[in-house]
């Protein structure tokens, strides 16, 4: 299958910054069959631009105390000792009066006795400069439902949204066209580990800059290659079988070799790569906050309810679309992701889905293929907004 002409291929290894708000769409390029190169993500929250106020020292002190005016000349033949004593007494009375007035004035306002300035917040890896009305930085929260343009957070954070998530809004945003070199596929435990380890590096390089441009806290998932009949995760104990060729849970990606069905697929790296990129797509959802937002809906409705199963299908079909985006952005770029791998992955999608697994939480085989191909054709993340799709497109 070929891709329609769309987008201009940039020089390899370059990443364009997010576009200026209000900038028009990118004109079509001259390279048929390739998706647009650099992603053009909407800008996330950047460093605050407000300047800090100039340093202000302690408030200026009041004017020095005025000394009593000098006495008039003493008439002759008056006893000077008495006059001096009276003057000193007047000065003492005046001083006591001033002290009393100052004390009363201080007592009329809030007391600051014993006040100590609060220590600065612990520094964060994602700390930004403080705003003009803040004297100490704040740490980044782990999750929030605010968008990057309105958040007051000091660093990258998840955004718990679905159809209106910022990464799904720009019709021109996609993955950069890159070269990805993978070792030849061999159907062995060691061969599979080498293949998927290299693939994970390509996926990190593709999705990491994209997510970070939206001020999302990207970190690569940890890879695991279980060898037994089951493996333990934070999501529970998983049995290895035809339904668990790969598995994602809480920033961990598991690929049990015995679940890959190499006896059926043989030397078919395009199929294995698409499957692995699907599970990595769940990590993209996790980093973005889409995964958490979807599970909130599923738990609220009930995992086996009609609403909960539909939300699960939307989540899975989006991961399908993300998988297609990755292969579409890397095919024919001079690396080892060839057109043959791409075409075999394209055709394989029709063999997967709820019709094959007899479940209702992933989408029909037709929809499984439809959403993967939507991502692969044009490499546009807005085309992967399964949460805005009609129920008939995620059945």
Short mmCIF file of C-alpha atoms in Angstrom, two decimals:
data_model
loop_
_atom_site.label_atom_id
_atom_site.label_comp_id
_atom_site.label_asym_id
_atom_site.label_seq_id
_atom_site.Cartn_x
_atom_site.Cartn_y
_atom_site.Cartn_z
CA UNK A 1 0.00 0.00 0.00
CA UNK A 2 1.17 3.51 -0.66
CA UNK A 3 0.64 6.73 1.17
CA UNK A 4 -0.84 9.88 -0.38
CA UNK A 5 1.39 12.91 -0.90
CA UNK A 6 1.14 15.08 2.16
CA UNK A 7 3.63 17.23 3.94
CA UNK A 8 7.18 18.26 3.23
CA UNK A 9 10.05 16.02 4.21
CA UNK A 10 12.59 17.94 6.33
CA UNK A 11 16.32 17.33 6.46
CA UNK A 12 16.95 14.22 8.49
CA UNK A 13 17.77 14.74 12.12
CA UNK A 14 16.04 18.10 12.48
CA UNK A 15 13.09 18.85 14.70
CA UNK A 16 11.08 21.97 14.09
CA UNK A 17 9.81 23.86 17.11
CA UNK A 18 6.07 24.12 17.76
CA UNK A 19 4.38 26.57 15.37
CA UNK A 20 3.53 30.12 16.20
CA UNK A 21 -0.15 30.30 17.28
CA UNK A 22 -2.30 31.27 14.34
CA UNK A 23 0.16 30.05 11.73
CA UNK A 24 -1.48 28.51 8.69
CA UNK A 25 -1.18 24.86 7.60
CA UNK A 26 2.01 23.56 6.03
CA UNK A 27 1.82 23.52 2.21
CA UNK A 28 2.02 20.13 0.49
CA UNK A 29 5.53 18.97 -0.34
CA UNK A 30 7.10 17.26 -3.30
CA UNK A 31 7.54 13.78 -1.86
CA UNK A 32 4.63 11.44 -2.61
CA UNK A 33 4.19 8.48 -0.36
CA UNK A 34 5.67 10.05 2.76
CA UNK A 35 4.09 11.58 5.80
CA UNK A 36 5.04 15.02 6.91
CA UNK A 37 8.41 15.10 8.58
CA UNK A 38 8.64 17.18 11.71
CA UNK A 39 5.77 17.23 14.07
CA UNK A 40 4.19 20.62 14.53
CA UNK A 41 2.86 20.37 18.00
CA UNK A 42 0.89 23.12 19.58
CA UNK A 43 3.08 24.83 22.09
CA UNK A 44 2.88 23.61 25.62
CA UNK A 45 3.45 25.75 28.62
CA UNK A 46 6.84 27.33 28.42
CA UNK A 47 8.92 29.26 30.91
CA UNK A 48 7.18 32.19 32.41
CA UNK A 49 8.11 35.39 30.64
CA UNK A 50 7.33 37.87 33.41
CA UNK A 51 10.37 39.55 34.86
CA UNK A 52 11.08 39.33 38.52
CA UNK A 53 10.67 42.64 40.36
CA UNK A 54 13.88 44.45 41.21
CA UNK A 55 15.33 43.60 44.56
CA UNK A 56 13.99 45.70 47.33
CA UNK A 57 15.89 45.99 50.55
CA UNK A 58 14.42 46.67 53.98
CA UNK A 59 12.05 49.62 54.16
CA UNK A 60 13.83 52.93 54.61
CA UNK A 61 14.18 54.14 58.14
CA UNK A 62 12.34 57.19 59.36
CA UNK A 63 14.09 60.54 59.74
CA UNK A 64 16.52 60.81 62.60
CA UNK A 65 15.09 62.03 65.84
CA UNK A 66 15.06 65.79 66.06
CA UNK A 67 16.96 67.18 68.98
CA UNK A 68 15.11 69.70 71.20
CA UNK A 69 15.63 73.24 70.03
CA UNK A 70 18.37 75.07 71.89
CA UNK A 71 17.33 77.02 74.96
CA UNK A 72 17.16 80.75 74.89
CA UNK A 73 20.13 82.53 76.40
CA UNK A 74 20.19 82.24 80.13
CA UNK A 75 19.69 85.59 81.88
CA UNK A 76 22.61 86.68 83.98
CA UNK A 77 22.84 85.92 87.63
CA UNK A 78 20.35 82.93 87.39
CA UNK A 79 21.52 79.61 88.90
CA UNK A 80 22.68 77.51 85.88
CA UNK A 81 22.47 74.10 87.63
CA UNK A 82 18.75 74.37 88.07
CA UNK A 83 18.27 75.32 84.41
CA UNK A 84 20.38 72.40 83.17
CA UNK A 85 18.46 69.98 85.38
CA UNK A 86 15.13 71.22 84.10
CA UNK A 87 16.28 70.89 80.47
CA UNK A 88 17.51 67.34 80.99
CA UNK A 89 14.24 66.43 82.65
CA UNK A 90 12.29 67.84 79.71
CA UNK A 91 14.37 65.83 77.27
CA UNK A 92 13.77 62.65 79.27
CA UNK A 93 10.02 63.26 79.35
CA UNK A 94 9.99 63.94 75.62
CA UNK A 95 11.92 60.71 74.90
CA UNK A 96 9.56 58.65 77.04
CA UNK A 97 6.61 60.14 75.22
CA UNK A 98 8.07 59.20 71.82
CA UNK A 99 8.72 55.62 72.94
CA UNK A 100 5.15 55.33 74.20
CA UNK A 101 3.73 56.66 70.93
CA UNK A 102 5.85 54.27 68.82
CA UNK A 103 4.84 51.32 71.01
CA UNK A 104 1.17 52.18 70.68
CA UNK A 105 1.44 52.51 66.92
CA UNK A 106 3.15 49.10 66.61
CA UNK A 107 0.49 47.52 68.72
CA UNK A 108 -2.26 48.63 66.34
CA UNK A 109 -1.04 46.36 63.46
CA UNK A 110 -0.34 42.60 63.12
CA UNK A 111 2.57 41.41 65.14
CA UNK A 112 5.57 39.88 63.37
CA UNK A 113 7.29 38.73 66.52
CA UNK A 114 8.99 35.39 65.91
CA UNK A 115 8.21 35.43 62.14
CA UNK A 116 10.53 33.39 59.96
CA UNK A 117 10.41 33.29 56.17
CA UNK A 118 9.24 29.95 54.80
CA UNK A 119 12.07 27.87 53.31
CA UNK A 120 12.03 27.51 49.51
CA UNK A 121 10.32 24.47 48.04
CA UNK A 122 12.55 21.55 47.13
CA UNK A 123 14.00 21.99 43.69
CA UNK A 124 12.39 19.98 40.92
CA UNK A 125 13.90 18.56 37.76
CA UNK A 126 11.15 20.38 35.88
CA UNK A 127 11.35 23.67 37.73
CA UNK A 128 10.72 26.90 35.85
CA UNK A 129 11.60 30.46 36.90
CA UNK A 130 9.18 31.95 39.43
CA UNK A 131 6.62 34.50 38.32
CA UNK A 132 6.83 38.11 39.37
CA UNK A 133 4.41 37.54 42.23
CA UNK A 134 6.13 34.46 43.63
CA UNK A 135 9.32 34.30 45.61
CA UNK A 136 9.84 30.53 45.62
CA UNK A 137 9.47 27.88 42.89
CA UNK A 138 6.85 25.18 43.24
CA UNK A 139 7.27 21.50 42.45
CA UNK A 140 5.55 19.94 39.45
CA UNK A 141 2.41 17.92 40.24
CA UNK A 142 2.19 14.34 39.05
CA UNK A 143 -1.14 14.83 37.32
CA UNK A 144 -3.64 17.54 36.53
CA UNK A 145 -6.60 18.18 34.29
CA UNK A 146 -5.43 21.63 33.30
CA UNK A 147 -4.11 22.39 29.84
CA UNK A 148 -0.52 23.55 29.33
CA UNK A 149 -1.65 27.03 28.29
CA UNK A 150 -3.67 27.64 31.45
CA UNK A 151 -1.80 25.64 34.06
CA UNK A 152 0.13 27.35 36.82
CA UNK A 153 2.29 24.27 37.35
CA UNK A 154 6.03 24.76 37.33
CA UNK A 155 6.93 21.85 35.06
CA UNK A 156 5.87 19.00 32.76
CA UNK A 157 2.80 17.18 33.97
CA UNK A 158 0.12 14.83 32.69
CA UNK A 159 -3.10 16.31 31.33
CA UNK A 160 -6.09 14.14 32.19
CA UNK A 161 -8.21 14.72 29.12
CA UNK A 162 -9.57 12.56 26.30
CA UNK A 163 -11.09 13.97 23.09
CA UNK A 164 -9.97 17.49 23.98
CA UNK A 165 -6.42 16.54 24.92
CA UNK A 166 -3.92 19.10 23.54
CA UNK A 167 -1.90 16.54 21.56
CA UNK A 168 -5.00 15.65 19.52
CA UNK A 169 -5.98 19.14 18.40
CA UNK A 170 -3.47 20.21 15.73
CA UNK A 171 -4.40 18.71 12.32
CA UNK A 172 -0.79 19.11 11.14
CA UNK A 173 0.95 17.44 14.10
CA UNK A 174 2.70 14.13 13.48
CA UNK A 175 5.91 12.24 14.12
CA UNK A 176 9.17 13.29 12.53
CA UNK A 177 10.34 11.17 9.62
CA UNK A 178 13.41 9.40 10.95
CA UNK A 179 15.81 6.59 10.13
CA UNK A 180 15.33 3.51 12.30
CA UNK A 181 17.83 0.67 12.12
CA UNK A 182 16.84 -2.67 13.60
CA UNK A 183 18.81 -5.92 13.70
CA UNK A 184 17.60 -8.73 11.43
CA UNK A 185 14.77 -10.72 12.96
CA UNK A 186 15.58 -14.16 14.34
CA UNK A 187 12.93 -16.25 16.04
CA UNK A 188 14.84 -16.81 19.26
CA UNK A 189 14.66 -15.32 22.73
CA UNK A 190 17.94 -13.44 22.27
CA UNK A 191 17.04 -12.33 18.76
CA UNK A 192 13.69 -10.98 19.88
CA UNK A 193 15.26 -9.09 22.78
CA UNK A 194 17.79 -7.45 20.47
CA UNK A 195 15.08 -6.52 17.95
CA UNK A 196 12.67 -5.00 20.46
CA UNK A 197 15.40 -3.22 22.41
CA UNK A 198 16.48 -1.46 19.22
CA UNK A 199 12.86 -0.75 18.30
CA UNK A 200 12.26 0.85 21.70
CA UNK A 201 15.12 3.29 21.05
CA UNK A 202 13.50 4.34 17.77
CA UNK A 203 10.14 4.74 19.49
CA UNK A 204 11.74 6.82 22.26
CA UNK A 205 13.35 9.07 19.65
CA UNK A 206 10.04 9.46 17.82
CA UNK A 207 7.62 10.04 20.68
CA UNK A 208 9.88 11.67 23.27
CA UNK A 209 10.42 15.03 21.52
CA UNK A 210 6.79 15.08 20.39
CA UNK A 211 5.42 14.68 23.92
CA UNK A 212 7.97 17.02 25.49
CA UNK A 213 6.90 19.77 23.07
CA UNK A 214 3.54 19.68 24.84
CA UNK A 215 5.21 20.00 28.25
CA UNK A 216 4.47 16.37 29.09
CA UNK A 217 6.85 14.44 31.39
CA UNK A 218 8.31 11.88 29.00
CA UNK A 219 10.43 8.99 30.25
CA UNK A 220 11.01 5.75 28.27
CA UNK A 221 9.21 2.63 29.47
CA UNK A 222 11.18 -0.13 31.14
CA UNK A 223 11.49 -3.26 28.98
CA UNK A 224 11.00 -6.80 30.28
CA UNK A 225 11.32 -10.12 28.45
CA UNK A 226 9.58 -12.79 30.57
CA UNK A 227 10.49 -16.39 29.81
CA UNK A 228 8.05 -18.33 31.99
CA UNK A 229 4.38 -19.27 31.49
CA UNK A 230 3.32 -16.16 33.46
CA UNK A 231 4.80 -12.95 34.79
CA UNK A 232 3.96 -10.52 37.57
CA UNK A 233 3.18 -6.84 37.03
CA UNK A 234 1.64 -4.03 39.02
CA UNK A 235 -1.55 -4.84 37.13
CA UNK A 236 -1.52 -8.44 38.35
CA UNK A 237 -0.17 -11.81 37.23
CA UNK A 238 -0.38 -12.22 33.46
CA UNK A 239 -0.60 -15.60 31.75
CA UNK A 240 1.39 -15.93 28.53
CA UNK A 241 -0.74 -16.89 25.55
CA UNK A 242 -1.99 -15.73 22.17
CA UNK A 243 -3.59 -12.68 23.85
CA UNK A 244 -0.35 -11.59 25.51
CA UNK A 245 2.21 -11.29 22.76
CA UNK A 246 3.11 -8.03 24.48
CA UNK A 247 1.74 -6.27 27.53
CA UNK A 248 1.94 -2.78 29.02
CA UNK A 249 1.41 -1.77 32.65
CA UNK A 250 2.45 1.40 34.51
CA UNK A 251 5.54 2.48 32.55
CA UNK A 252 6.62 -1.13 31.97
CA UNK A 253 6.48 -2.95 28.64
CA UNK A 254 6.60 -6.76 28.68
CA UNK A 255 7.37 -8.93 25.64
CA UNK A 256 7.23 -12.66 26.43
CA UNK A 257 8.82 -14.47 23.52
CA UNK A 258 6.49 -17.46 23.92
CA UNK A 259 3.50 -15.21 23.24
CA UNK A 260 4.75 -13.96 19.87
CA UNK A 261 3.56 -17.09 17.99
CA UNK A 262 6.72 -17.21 15.91
CA UNK A 263 5.70 -20.65 14.66
CA UNK A 264 2.79 -18.94 12.89
CA UNK A 265 4.36 -15.64 11.81
CA UNK A 266 7.94 -16.80 11.27
CA UNK A 267 10.35 -14.25 9.82
CA UNK A 268 7.85 -11.41 9.68
CA UNK A 269 9.39 -8.45 11.53
CA UNK A 270 6.78 -5.94 10.31
CA UNK A 271 4.07 -7.78 12.24
CA UNK A 272 6.14 -7.95 15.41
CA UNK A 273 7.12 -4.29 15.13
CA UNK A 274 3.52 -3.13 14.72
CA UNK A 275 2.49 -5.19 17.73
CA UNK A 276 5.31 -3.73 19.82
CA UNK A 277 4.49 -0.19 18.64
CA UNK A 278 0.87 -0.73 19.73
CA UNK A 279 1.93 -1.49 23.29
CA UNK A 280 4.29 1.48 23.18
CA UNK A 281 1.28 3.52 22.13
CA UNK A 282 -0.19 2.77 25.55
CA UNK A 283 2.93 4.34 27.06
CA UNK A 284 2.27 7.46 25.00
CA UNK A 285 -1.24 7.51 26.48
CA UNK A 286 0.20 7.01 29.97
CA UNK A 287 2.69 9.88 29.68
CA UNK A 288 0.08 12.20 28.19
CA UNK A 289 -2.54 11.48 30.87
CA UNK A 290 -4.99 9.91 28.41
CA UNK A 291 -4.59 6.49 30.02
CA UNK A 292 -5.50 7.77 33.48
CA UNK A 293 -8.47 9.72 32.15
CA UNK A 294 -9.75 6.66 30.26
CA UNK A 295 -9.43 4.37 33.25
CA UNK A 296 -11.30 6.85 35.42
CA UNK A 297 -14.22 6.53 33.00
CA UNK A 298 -13.93 2.74 32.86
CA UNK A 299 -13.88 2.35 36.63
CA UNK A 300 -16.79 4.75 37.04
CA UNK A 301 -18.92 2.85 34.52
CA UNK A 302 -17.71 -0.66 35.39
CA UNK A 303 -15.17 -2.59 33.34
CA UNK A 304 -17.74 -5.01 31.92
CA UNK A 305 -20.51 -2.47 31.35
CA UNK A 306 -21.36 -1.36 27.81
CA UNK A 307 -19.93 2.09 28.53
CA UNK A 308 -16.78 0.69 30.14
CA UNK A 309 -16.14 -1.70 27.24
CA UNK A 310 -16.62 1.09 24.71
CA UNK A 311 -14.10 3.27 26.56
CA UNK A 312 -11.66 0.35 26.53
CA UNK A 313 -12.11 -0.03 22.78
CA UNK A 314 -11.43 3.68 22.25
CA UNK A 315 -8.23 3.35 24.28
CA UNK A 316 -7.05 0.27 22.37
CA UNK A 317 -7.91 1.61 18.93
CA UNK A 318 -5.97 4.79 19.64
CA UNK A 319 -2.91 2.67 20.46
CA UNK A 320 -3.47 0.99 17.09
CA UNK A 321 -3.43 4.36 15.38
CA UNK A 322 -0.26 5.38 17.23
CA UNK A 323 1.38 2.16 16.03
CA UNK A 324 0.46 2.98 12.45
CA UNK A 325 1.86 6.50 12.84
CA UNK A 326 5.23 5.13 13.90
CA UNK A 327 5.59 2.77 10.94
CA UNK A 328 4.28 5.39 8.51
CA UNK A 329 6.84 7.92 9.74
CA UNK A 330 9.80 5.51 9.44
CA UNK A 331 9.14 3.41 6.35
CA UNK A 332 11.46 4.01 3.36
CA UNK A 333 13.61 6.46 5.27
CA UNK A 334 16.86 4.66 4.54
CA UNK A 335 16.81 2.45 7.63
CA UNK A 336 15.66 -1.14 7.99
CA UNK A 337 11.90 -0.48 8.17
CA UNK A 338 11.17 -1.41 4.59
CA UNK A 339 8.08 -1.13 2.41
CA UNK A 340 7.69 -4.91 2.63
CA UNK A 341 7.57 -4.75 6.45
CA UNK A 342 5.06 -1.91 6.24
CA UNK A 343 2.80 -3.73 3.78
CA UNK A 344 2.79 -6.94 5.80
CA UNK A 345 1.94 -5.03 8.95
CA UNK A 346 -0.83 -3.24 7.02
CA UNK A 347 -2.41 -6.52 5.92
CA UNK A 348 -1.93 -8.25 9.27
CA UNK A 349 -4.19 -5.81 11.11
CA UNK A 350 -7.30 -7.41 9.67
CA UNK A 351 -6.46 -10.64 11.48
CA UNK A 352 -6.55 -9.00 14.93
CA UNK A 353 -9.35 -7.68 17.10
CA UNK A 354 -12.44 -8.81 18.94
CA UNK A 355 -13.60 -11.10 16.15
CA UNK A 356 -10.44 -13.15 16.61
CA UNK A 357 -10.17 -12.92 20.39
CA UNK A 358 -13.93 -13.30 21.07
CA UNK A 359 -13.82 -10.28 23.36
CA UNK A 360 -15.47 -6.86 23.28
CA UNK A 361 -12.78 -4.56 24.62
CA UNK A 362 -10.43 -4.00 21.65
CA UNK A 363 -12.66 -3.35 18.64
CA UNK A 364 -13.64 -5.48 15.69
CA UNK A 365 -10.99 -6.73 13.30
CA UNK A 366 -12.22 -4.22 10.71
CA UNK A 367 -11.89 -1.33 13.15
CA UNK A 368 -8.51 -2.62 14.33
CA UNK A 369 -7.28 -2.34 10.73
CA UNK A 370 -9.13 0.93 10.08
CA UNK A 371 -7.49 2.85 12.92
CA UNK A 372 -3.99 1.43 12.35
CA UNK A 373 -4.18 2.45 8.71
CA UNK A 374 -5.51 5.90 9.60
CA UNK A 375 -2.30 6.54 11.54
CA UNK A 376 -0.04 4.90 8.96
CA UNK A 377 -1.40 6.73 5.90
CA UNK A 378 -0.93 10.35 6.90
CA UNK A 379 1.02 10.33 10.19
CA UNK A 380 -1.38 12.83 11.76
CA UNK A 381 -2.14 12.44 15.45
CA UNK A 382 -5.45 14.28 15.09
CA UNK A 383 -6.58 11.31 13.01
CA UNK A 384 -6.08 9.14 16.11
CA UNK A 385 -8.75 10.88 18.21
CA UNK A 386 -10.79 7.77 18.88
CA UNK A 387 -12.42 9.50 21.84
CA UNK A 388 -14.14 11.94 19.48
CA UNK A 389 -15.25 9.21 17.04
CA UNK A 390 -18.79 7.96 16.74
CA UNK A 391 -19.74 4.74 18.53
CA UNK A 392 -20.10 3.02 15.17
CA UNK A 393 -16.39 3.60 14.43
CA UNK A 394 -15.22 1.96 17.65
CA UNK A 395 -17.59 -1.03 17.78
#
